Coordinates of C-alpha atoms in Angstrom, one line a residue:
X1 CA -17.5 -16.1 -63.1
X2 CA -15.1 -18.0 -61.9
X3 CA -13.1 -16.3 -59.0
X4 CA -10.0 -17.9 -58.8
X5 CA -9.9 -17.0 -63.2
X6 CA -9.5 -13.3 -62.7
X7 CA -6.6 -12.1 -59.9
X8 CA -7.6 -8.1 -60.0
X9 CA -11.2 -8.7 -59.5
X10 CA -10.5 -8.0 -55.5
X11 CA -10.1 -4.4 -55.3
X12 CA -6.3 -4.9 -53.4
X13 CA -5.6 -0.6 -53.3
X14 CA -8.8 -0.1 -51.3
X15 CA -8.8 -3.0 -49.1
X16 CA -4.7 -3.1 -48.4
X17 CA -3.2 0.4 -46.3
X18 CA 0.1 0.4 -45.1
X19 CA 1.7 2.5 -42.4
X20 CA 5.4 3.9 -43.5
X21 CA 6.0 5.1 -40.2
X22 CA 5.6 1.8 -38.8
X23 CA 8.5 -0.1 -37.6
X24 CA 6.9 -3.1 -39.2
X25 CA 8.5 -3.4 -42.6
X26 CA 6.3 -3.1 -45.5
X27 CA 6.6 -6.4 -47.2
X28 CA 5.2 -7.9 -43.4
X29 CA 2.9 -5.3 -43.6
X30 CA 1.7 -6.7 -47.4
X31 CA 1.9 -10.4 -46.0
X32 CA -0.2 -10.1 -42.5
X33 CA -3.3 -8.2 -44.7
X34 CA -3.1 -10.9 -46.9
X35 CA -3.4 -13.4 -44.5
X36 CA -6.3 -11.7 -43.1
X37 CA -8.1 -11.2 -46.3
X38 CA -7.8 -14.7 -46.5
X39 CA -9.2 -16.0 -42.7
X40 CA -12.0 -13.3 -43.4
X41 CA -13.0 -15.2 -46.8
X42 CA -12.3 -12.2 -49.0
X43 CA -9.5 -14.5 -50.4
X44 CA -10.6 -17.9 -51.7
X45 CA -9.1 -21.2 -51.0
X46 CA -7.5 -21.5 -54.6
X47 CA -7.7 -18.1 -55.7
X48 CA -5.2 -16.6 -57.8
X49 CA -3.5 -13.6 -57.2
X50 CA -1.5 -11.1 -59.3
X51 CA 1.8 -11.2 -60.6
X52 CA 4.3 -9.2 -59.1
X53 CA 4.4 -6.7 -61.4
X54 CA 1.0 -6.1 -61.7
X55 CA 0.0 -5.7 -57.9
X56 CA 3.5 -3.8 -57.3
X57 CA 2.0 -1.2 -59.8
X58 CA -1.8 -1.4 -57.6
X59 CA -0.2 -0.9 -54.9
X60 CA 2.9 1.5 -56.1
X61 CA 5.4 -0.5 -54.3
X62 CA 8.9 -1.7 -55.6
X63 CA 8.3 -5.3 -57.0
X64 CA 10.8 -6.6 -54.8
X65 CA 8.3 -5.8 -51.6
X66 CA 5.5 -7.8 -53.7
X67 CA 8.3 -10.9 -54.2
X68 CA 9.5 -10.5 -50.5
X69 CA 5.3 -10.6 -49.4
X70 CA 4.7 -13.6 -51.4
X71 CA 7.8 -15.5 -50.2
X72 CA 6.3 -14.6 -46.5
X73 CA 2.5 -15.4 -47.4
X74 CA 4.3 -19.3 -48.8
X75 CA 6.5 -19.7 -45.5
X76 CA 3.6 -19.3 -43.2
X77 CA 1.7 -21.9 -45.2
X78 CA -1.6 -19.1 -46.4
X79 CA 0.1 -19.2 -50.5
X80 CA 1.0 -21.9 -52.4
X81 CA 3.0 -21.7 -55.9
X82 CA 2.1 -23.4 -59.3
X83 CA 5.4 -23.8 -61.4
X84 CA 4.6 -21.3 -64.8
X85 CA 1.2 -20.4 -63.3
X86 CA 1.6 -18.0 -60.3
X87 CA 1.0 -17.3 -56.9
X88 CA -2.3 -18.7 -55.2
X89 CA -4.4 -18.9 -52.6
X90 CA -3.5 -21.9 -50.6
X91 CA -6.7 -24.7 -51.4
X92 CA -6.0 -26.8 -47.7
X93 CA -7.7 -23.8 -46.3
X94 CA -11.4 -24.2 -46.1
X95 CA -13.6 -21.3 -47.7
X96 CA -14.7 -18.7 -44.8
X97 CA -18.4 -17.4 -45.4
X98 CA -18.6 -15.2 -42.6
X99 CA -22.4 -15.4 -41.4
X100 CA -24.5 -14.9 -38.0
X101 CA -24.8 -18.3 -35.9
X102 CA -28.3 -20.1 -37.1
X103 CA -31.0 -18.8 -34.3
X104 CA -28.7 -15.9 -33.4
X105 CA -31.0 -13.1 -31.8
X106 CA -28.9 -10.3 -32.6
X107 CA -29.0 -7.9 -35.5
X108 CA -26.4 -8.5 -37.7
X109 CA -26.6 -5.0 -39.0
X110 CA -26.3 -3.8 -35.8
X111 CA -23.7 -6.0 -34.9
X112 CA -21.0 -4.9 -37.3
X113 CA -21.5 -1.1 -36.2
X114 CA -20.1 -1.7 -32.4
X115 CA -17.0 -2.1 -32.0
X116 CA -15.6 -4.9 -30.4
X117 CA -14.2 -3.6 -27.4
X118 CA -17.8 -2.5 -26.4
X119 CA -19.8 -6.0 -27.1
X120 CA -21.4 -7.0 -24.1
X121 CA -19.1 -10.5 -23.9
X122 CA -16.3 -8.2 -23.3
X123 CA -17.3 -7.2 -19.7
X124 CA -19.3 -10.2 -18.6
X125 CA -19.8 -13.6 -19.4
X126 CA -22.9 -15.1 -20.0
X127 CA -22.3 -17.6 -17.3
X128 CA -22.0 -17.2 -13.0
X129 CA -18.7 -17.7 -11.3
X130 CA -18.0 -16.6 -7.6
X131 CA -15.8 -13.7 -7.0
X132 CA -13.9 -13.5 -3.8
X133 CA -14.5 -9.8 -1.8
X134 CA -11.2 -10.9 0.2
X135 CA -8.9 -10.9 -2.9
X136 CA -10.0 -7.3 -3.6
X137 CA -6.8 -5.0 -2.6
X138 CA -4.8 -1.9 -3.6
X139 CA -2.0 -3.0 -6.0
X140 CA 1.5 -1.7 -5.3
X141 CA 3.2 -0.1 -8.1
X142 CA 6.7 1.9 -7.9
X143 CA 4.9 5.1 -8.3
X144 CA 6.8 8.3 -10.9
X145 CA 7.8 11.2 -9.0
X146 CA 8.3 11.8 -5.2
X147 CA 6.7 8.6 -2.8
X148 CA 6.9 7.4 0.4
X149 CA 6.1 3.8 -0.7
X150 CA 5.6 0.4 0.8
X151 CA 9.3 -0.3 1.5
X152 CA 10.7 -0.6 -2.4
X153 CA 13.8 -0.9 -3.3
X154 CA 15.9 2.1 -5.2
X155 CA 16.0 0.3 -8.6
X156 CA 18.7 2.6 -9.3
X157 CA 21.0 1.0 -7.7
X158 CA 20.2 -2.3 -8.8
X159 CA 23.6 -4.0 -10.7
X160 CA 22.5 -3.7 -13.8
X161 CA 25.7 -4.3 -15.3
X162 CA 27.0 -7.4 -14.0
X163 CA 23.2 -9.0 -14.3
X164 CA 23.6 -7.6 -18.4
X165 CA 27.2 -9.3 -18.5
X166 CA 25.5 -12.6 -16.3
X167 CA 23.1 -12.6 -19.1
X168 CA 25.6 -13.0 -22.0
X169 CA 27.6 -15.4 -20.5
X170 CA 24.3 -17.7 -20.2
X171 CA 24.6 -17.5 -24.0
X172 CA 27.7 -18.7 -24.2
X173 CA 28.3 -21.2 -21.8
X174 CA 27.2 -24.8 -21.9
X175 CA 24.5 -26.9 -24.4
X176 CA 22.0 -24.9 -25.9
X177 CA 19.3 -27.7 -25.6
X178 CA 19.9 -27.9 -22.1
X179 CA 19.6 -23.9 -21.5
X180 CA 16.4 -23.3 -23.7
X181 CA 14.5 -26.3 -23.1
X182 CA 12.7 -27.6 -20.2
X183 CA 14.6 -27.2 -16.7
X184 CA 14.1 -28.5 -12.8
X185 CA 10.8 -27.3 -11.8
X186 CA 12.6 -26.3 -8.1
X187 CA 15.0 -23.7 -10.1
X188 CA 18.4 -23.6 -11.4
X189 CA 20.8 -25.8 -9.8
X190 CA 23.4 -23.1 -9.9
X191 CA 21.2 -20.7 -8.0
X192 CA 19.8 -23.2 -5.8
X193 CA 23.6 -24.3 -4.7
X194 CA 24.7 -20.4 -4.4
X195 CA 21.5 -19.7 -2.4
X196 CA 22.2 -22.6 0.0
X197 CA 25.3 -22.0 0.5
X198 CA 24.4 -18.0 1.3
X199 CA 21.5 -18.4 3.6
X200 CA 23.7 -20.8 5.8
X201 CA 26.4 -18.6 6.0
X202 CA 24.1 -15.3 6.5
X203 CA 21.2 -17.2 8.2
X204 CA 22.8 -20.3 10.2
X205 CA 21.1 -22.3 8.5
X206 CA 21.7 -25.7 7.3
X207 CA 20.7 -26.3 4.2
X208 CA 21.5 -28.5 1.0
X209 CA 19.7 -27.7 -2.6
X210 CA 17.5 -30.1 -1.8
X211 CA 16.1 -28.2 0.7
X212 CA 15.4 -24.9 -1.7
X213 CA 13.1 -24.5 -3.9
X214 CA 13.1 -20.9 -6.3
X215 CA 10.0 -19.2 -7.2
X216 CA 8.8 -16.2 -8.8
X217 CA 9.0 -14.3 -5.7
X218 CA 7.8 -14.9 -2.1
X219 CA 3.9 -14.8 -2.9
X220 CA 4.4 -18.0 -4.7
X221 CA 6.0 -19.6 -2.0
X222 CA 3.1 -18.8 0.3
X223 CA 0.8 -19.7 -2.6
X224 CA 2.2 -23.1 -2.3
X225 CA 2.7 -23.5 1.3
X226 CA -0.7 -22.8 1.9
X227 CA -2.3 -25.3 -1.0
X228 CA 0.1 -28.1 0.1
X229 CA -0.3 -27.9 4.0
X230 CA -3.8 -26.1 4.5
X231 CA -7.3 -28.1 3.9
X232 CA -11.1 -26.4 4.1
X233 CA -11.4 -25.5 8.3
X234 CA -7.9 -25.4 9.1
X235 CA -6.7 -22.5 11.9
X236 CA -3.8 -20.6 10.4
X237 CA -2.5 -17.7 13.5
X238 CA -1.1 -14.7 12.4
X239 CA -0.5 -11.0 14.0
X240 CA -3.3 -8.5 14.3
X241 CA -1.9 -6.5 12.0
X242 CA -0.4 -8.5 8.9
X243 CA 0.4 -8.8 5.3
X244 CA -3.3 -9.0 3.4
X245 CA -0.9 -11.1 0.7
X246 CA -0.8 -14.2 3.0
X247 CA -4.0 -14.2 4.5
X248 CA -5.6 -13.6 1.5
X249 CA -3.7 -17.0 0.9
X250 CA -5.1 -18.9 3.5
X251 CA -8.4 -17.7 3.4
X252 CA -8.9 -19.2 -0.3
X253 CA -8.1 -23.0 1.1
X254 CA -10.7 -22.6 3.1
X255 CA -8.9 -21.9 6.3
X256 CA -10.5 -20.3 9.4
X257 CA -7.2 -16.9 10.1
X258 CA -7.4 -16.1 13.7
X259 CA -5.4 -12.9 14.8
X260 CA -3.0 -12.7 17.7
X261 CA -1.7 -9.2 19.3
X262 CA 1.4 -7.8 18.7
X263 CA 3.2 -5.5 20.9
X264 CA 6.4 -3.5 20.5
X265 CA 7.8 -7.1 20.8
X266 CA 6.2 -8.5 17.8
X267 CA 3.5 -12.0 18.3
X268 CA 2.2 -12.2 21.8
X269 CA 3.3 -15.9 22.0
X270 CA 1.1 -15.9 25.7
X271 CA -2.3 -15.5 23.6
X272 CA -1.4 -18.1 20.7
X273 CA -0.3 -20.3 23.4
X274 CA -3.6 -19.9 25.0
X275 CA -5.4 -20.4 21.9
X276 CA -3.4 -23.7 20.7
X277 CA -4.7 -24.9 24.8
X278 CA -8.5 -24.9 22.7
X279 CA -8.3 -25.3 19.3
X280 CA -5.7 -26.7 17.1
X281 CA -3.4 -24.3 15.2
X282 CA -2.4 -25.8 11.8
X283 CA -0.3 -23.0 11.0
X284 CA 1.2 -20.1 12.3
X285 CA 2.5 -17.1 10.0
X286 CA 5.0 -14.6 11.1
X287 CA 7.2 -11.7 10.0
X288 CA 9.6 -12.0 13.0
X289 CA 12.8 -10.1 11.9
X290 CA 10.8 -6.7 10.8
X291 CA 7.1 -7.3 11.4
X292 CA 4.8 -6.0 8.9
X293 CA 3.2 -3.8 8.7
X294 CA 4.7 -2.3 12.0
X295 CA 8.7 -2.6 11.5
X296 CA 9.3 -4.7 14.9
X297 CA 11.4 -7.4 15.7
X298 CA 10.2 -10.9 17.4
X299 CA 12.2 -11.2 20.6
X300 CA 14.4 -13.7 21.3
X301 CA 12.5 -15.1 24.4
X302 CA 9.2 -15.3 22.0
X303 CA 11.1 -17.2 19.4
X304 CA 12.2 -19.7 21.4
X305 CA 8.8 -20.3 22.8
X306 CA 7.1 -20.0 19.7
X307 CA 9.2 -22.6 18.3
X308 CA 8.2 -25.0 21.1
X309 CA 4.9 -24.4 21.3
X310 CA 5.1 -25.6 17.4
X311 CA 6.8 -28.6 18.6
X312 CA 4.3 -28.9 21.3
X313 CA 0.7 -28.4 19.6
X314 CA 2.4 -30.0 16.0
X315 CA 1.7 -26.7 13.9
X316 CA 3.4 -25.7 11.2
X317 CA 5.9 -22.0 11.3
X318 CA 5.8 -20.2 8.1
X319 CA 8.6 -17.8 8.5
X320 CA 8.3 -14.8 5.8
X321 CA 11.8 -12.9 6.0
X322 CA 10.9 -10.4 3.3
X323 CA 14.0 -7.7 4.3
X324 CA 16.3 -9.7 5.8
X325 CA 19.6 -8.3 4.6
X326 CA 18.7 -5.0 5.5
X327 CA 19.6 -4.4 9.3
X328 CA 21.2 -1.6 10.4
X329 CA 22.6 -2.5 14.0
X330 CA 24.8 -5.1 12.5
X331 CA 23.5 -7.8 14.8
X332 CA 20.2 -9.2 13.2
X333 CA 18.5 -11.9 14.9
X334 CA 18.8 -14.7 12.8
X335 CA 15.3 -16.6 11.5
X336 CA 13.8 -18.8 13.0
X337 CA 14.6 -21.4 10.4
X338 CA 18.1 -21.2 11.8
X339 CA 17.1 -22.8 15.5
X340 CA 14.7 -25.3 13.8
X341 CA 15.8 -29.1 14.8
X342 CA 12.0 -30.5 13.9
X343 CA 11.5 -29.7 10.8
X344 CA 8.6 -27.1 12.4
X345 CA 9.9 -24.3 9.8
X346 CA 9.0 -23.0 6.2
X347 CA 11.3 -20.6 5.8
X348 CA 10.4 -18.1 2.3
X349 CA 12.8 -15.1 1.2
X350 CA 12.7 -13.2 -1.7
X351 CA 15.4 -11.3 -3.6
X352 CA 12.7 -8.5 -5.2
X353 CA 13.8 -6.1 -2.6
X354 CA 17.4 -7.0 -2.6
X355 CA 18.1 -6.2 -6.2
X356 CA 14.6 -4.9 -8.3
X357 CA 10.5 -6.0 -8.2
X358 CA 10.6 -6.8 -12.1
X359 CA 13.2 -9.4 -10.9
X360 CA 11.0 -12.5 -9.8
X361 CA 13.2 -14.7 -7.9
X362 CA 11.8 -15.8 -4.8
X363 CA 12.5 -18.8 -2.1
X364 CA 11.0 -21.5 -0.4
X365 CA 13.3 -23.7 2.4
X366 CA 12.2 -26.6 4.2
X367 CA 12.6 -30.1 4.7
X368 CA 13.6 -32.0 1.7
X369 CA 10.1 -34.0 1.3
X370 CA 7.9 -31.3 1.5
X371 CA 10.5 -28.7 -1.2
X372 CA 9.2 -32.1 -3.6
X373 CA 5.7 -31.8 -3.0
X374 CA 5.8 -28.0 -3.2
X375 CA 7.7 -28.5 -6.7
X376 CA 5.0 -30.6 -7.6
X377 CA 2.3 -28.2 -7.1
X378 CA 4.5 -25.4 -8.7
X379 CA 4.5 -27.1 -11.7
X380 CA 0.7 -27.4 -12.3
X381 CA 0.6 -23.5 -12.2
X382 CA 4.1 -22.4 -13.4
X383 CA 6.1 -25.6 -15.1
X384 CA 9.6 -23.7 -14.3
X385 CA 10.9 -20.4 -13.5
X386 CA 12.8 -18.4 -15.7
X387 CA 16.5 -20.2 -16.1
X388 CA 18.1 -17.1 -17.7
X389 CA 17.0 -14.9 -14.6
X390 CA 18.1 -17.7 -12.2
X391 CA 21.5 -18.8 -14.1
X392 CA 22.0 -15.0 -13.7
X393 CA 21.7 -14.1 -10.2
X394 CA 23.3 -17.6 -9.2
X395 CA 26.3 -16.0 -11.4
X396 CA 26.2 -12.7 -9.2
X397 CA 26.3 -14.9 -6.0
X398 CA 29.2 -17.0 -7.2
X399 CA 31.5 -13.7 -8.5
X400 CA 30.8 -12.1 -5.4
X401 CA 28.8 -9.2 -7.2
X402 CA 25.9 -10.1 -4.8
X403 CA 27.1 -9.9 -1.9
X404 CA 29.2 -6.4 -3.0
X405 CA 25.3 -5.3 -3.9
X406 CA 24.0 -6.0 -0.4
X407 CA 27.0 -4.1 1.1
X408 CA 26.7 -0.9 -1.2
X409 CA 22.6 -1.0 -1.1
X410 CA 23.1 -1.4 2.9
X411 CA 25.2 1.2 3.7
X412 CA 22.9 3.8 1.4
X413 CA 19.5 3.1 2.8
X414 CA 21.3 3.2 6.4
X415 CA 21.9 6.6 5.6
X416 CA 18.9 7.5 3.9
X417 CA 16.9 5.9 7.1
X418 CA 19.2 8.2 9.9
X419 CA 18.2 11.1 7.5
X420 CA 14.7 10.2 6.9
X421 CA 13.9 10.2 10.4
X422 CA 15.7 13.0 11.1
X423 CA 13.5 15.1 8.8
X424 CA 10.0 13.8 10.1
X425 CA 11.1 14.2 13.1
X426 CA 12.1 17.9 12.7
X427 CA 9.0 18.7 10.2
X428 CA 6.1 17.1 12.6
X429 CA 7.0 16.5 15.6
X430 CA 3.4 17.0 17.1
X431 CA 2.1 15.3 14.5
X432 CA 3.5 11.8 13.2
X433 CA 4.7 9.1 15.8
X434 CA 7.3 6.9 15.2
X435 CA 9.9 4.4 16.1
X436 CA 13.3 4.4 14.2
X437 CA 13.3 0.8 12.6
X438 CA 16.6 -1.4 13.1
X439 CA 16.2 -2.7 9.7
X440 CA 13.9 -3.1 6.6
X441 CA 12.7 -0.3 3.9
X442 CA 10.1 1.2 5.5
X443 CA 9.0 3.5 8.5
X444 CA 5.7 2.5 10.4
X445 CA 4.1 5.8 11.1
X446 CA 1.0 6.9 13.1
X447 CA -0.4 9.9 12.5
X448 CA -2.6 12.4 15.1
X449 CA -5.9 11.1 15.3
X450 CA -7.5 14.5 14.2
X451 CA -6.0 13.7 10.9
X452 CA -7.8 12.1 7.8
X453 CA -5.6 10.0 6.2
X454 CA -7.4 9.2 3.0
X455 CA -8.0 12.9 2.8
X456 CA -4.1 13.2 3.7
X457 CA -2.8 11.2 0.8
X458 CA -5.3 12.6 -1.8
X459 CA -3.7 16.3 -1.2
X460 CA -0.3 15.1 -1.5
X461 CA -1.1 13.3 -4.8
X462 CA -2.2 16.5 -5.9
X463 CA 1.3 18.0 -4.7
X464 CA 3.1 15.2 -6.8
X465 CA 3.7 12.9 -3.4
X466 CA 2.3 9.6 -3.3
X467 CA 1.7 7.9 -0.4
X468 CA 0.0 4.9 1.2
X469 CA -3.3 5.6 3.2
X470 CA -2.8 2.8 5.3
X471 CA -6.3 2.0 5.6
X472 CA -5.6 -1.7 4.7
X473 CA -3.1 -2.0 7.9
X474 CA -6.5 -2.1 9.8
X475 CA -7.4 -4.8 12.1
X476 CA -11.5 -5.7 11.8
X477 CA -13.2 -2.6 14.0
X478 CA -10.0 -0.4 14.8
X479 CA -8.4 2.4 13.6
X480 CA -4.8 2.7 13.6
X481 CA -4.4 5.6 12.1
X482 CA -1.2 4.5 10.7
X483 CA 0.7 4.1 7.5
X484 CA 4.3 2.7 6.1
X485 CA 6.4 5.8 4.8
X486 CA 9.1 3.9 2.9
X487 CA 12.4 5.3 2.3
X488 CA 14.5 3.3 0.3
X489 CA 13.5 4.3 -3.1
X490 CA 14.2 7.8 -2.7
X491 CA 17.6 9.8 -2.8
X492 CA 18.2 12.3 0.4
X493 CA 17.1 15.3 -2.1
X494 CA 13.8 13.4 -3.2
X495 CA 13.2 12.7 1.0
X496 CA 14.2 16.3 1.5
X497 CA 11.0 17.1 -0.8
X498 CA 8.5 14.4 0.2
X499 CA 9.0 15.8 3.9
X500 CA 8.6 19.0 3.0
X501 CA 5.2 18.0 0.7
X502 CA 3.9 15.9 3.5
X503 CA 4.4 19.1 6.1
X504 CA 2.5 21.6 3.6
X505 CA -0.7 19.1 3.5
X506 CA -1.0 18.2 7.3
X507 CA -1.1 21.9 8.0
X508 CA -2.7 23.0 5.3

């Protein structure tokens, strides 16, 4: 018989279920089943279906869902209409016999009976590839309920409000081709302008947008730096203790990552300089404003040096300044970037910890030629950032809601530090050593040796506090003990409480 003759031979009411609850509509509902009857061949190229009438009675559905279906099913191109005949199949779609591949080992049978979230392909391929052990770390998530995290941000106190009304105004202003089509792979030029103009009045730098380049946070910008300027058996310096992120960075170029103490006065520039006197340094990485993991600041004396010694041996600086704006004595030292005359300097900043994570706006400064062969690279991976996100925060920086942001954020986590440290202070004093950070988000803590930290944090998850471990802050064959207890994210009550959690489980 043939099929495309008779339009109720396919039993519809058994092979078409609809969910009222859904948020879907109905007539979508209709419209996506159909399609898939059709790519799984139960449909025919050609086939006819039922009137309107008739499968709105199969299906006891208002006729008006069946005409609303069909007009979907034609849009997307799966039904095609035959003045005075009816609704069909579309016949440019080739008839689908599902079958097993010819020479196929498997059991069909048994095939169909797994589902396919348990096939073998799912969780392996059927060919090698080499996974890296070094790429293996903890991800860092803002964690529900009472933490002492990494150094987050209080997303509460993000401006919300003036990014929504930044956001509306991007669809209103200016040519709609211009704001939803391709952009500048470097970033928005009203962001890149604000930001140059910002970092040269808060950094001394001296900067044009030319020289910036915006990215989805600071990890890209190391990303890059390290494919454009590192090859296979290059010598990239960084502290002892350092920020996995970056050297996991280097390590995948191929690069050889040598560590260099750090005192309470951040890099020992003596050893690197010793080390440059034998082997060439390609590039050296610091933290220098708050050095993580450990909260110091680079002194002046070393920056100086360590800027000629770049000069010197020709290695490139690559300056992260994660938590810049956050400095408490109201006299930071300003970057490195800012007393480069040589061009020795990559400078990379992020504004994740200025306003929210989920906000990926990131960025890279340095000399003019190099921001063009970063963009270049960045564009192989990411082809642009997000313009709407951009447009928006360059708005913020231009109103002078920024800059209000930084002020308000500044003055609370000032106080939530001075009371922070007050309370571990008061509630372990025996216990946990620390030094009262001049800036940043966090609080680099070392604990009494007796004290097992992974057993530490596992009891306080179990008391609804998370914290960090720290085992990752080790340097190869020492044990530091040690942990970031950030305090930014959490309001003086929620402190008040993580203290007092943290107490219970170290003498418990």
């Amino acid at each position: 018989m043939d099929k495309t003759a008779s339009p109720v031979m396919v039993p519809f009411k058994s092979l078409i279920q609809f969910d009222k609850a859904s948020s879907t509509p109905v007539f979508i509902q209709l419209s996506n089943q159909l399609g898939h009857l059709i790519r799984q061949g139960t449909l025919a190229p050609g086939q006819r279906l039922p009137g309107t009438r008739q499968l709105a009675d199969l299906l006891e559905l208002n006729r008006q869902t069946i005409v609303a279906a069909y007009e979907e099913g034609l849009a997307q191109g799966w039904l095609e209409s035959r003045s005075g005949s009816g609704t069909y199949v579309a016949t440019h779609f080739p008839e689908i016999k599902p079958q097993g591949l010819a020479g196929a080992t498997d059991d069909s049978s048994a095939t169909n009976s797994v589902s396919a979230g348990s096939r073998p392909g799912n969780e392996q391929p059927g060919y090698a590839f080499e996974s890296v052990d070094f790429l293996v770390r903890p991800v860092l998530t803002n964690q529900a309920g009472l933490r002492l995290d990494d150094g987050f941000p209080d997303i509460r106190l993000a401006p919300m409000e003036e990014l929504s009304r930044a956001y509306r105004s991007y669809f209103r202003w200016g040519n709609p081709q211009q704001h939803f089509g391709y952009s500048d792979t470097k970033g928005h030029p009203l962001l890149r302008e604000q930001l140059s103009a910002y970092l040269n009045e808060t950094r001394g730098l001296q900067t044009t947008p030319e020289n910036v380049l915006i990215t989805r946070g600071s990890i890209m910008g190391l990303h890059l730096a390290s494919q454009v300027l590192l090859r296979p058996g290059d010598v990239v310096a960084v502290g002892e203790t350092t920020w996995s992120g970056a050297t996991m960075n280097f390590k995948k170029t191929g690069a050889t990552v040598l560590t260099v103490p750090v005192d309470q006065y951040g890099l020992d520039v003596d050893t690197l300089e010793t080390i440059c006197r034998t082997r060439q340094i390609r590039m050296v990485f610091v933290t220098p404003h708050h050095h993580y993991p450990t909260t110091v600041t680079l002194r002046a004396d070393r920056r100086i040096k360590l800027l000629q010694l770049a000069e010197a041996y020709r290695f490139a600086i690559l300056e992260d300044d994660y938590d810049y704006d956050f400095h408490y004595l109201s006299r930071p030292i300003l970057p490195l970037a800012s007393a480069d005359r040589r061009g020795m300097v990559v400078y990379v900043g992020s504004l994740t910890k200025s306003v929210a994570p989920a906000f990926r706006v990131g960025y890279v400064v340095a000399p003019k030629v190099l921001i063009d062969e970063l963009a270049r690279h960045r564009r192989i991976i990411d082809r642009q950032g997000d313009p709407m996100l951009e447009f928006a925060i360059g708005q913020l920086f231009k109103t002078g809601d920024m800059k209000r942001h930084f002020r308000k954020t500044l003055r609370a986590y000032h106080a939530r530090r001075d009371y922070f440290c007050d309370l571990l202070a008061n509630a372990l004093p025996d216990v946990v050593q620390f030094n009262k950070p001049d800036g940043g988000l966090a609080v680099w803590a070392s604990f009494d040796p007796a004290i097992d930290m992974e057993s530490l944090t596992e009891q306080a998850a179990q008391d609804g506090l998370y914290l960090s471990n720290g085992l990752f802050h080790n340097p190869l064959g020492q044990r530091l003990n040690s942990t970031r207890l950030g305090f930014a994210s959490s309001s003086e009550a929620e402190l008040e409480r993580s203290v007092a959690v943290l107490k219970k489980v170290v003498h418990a």
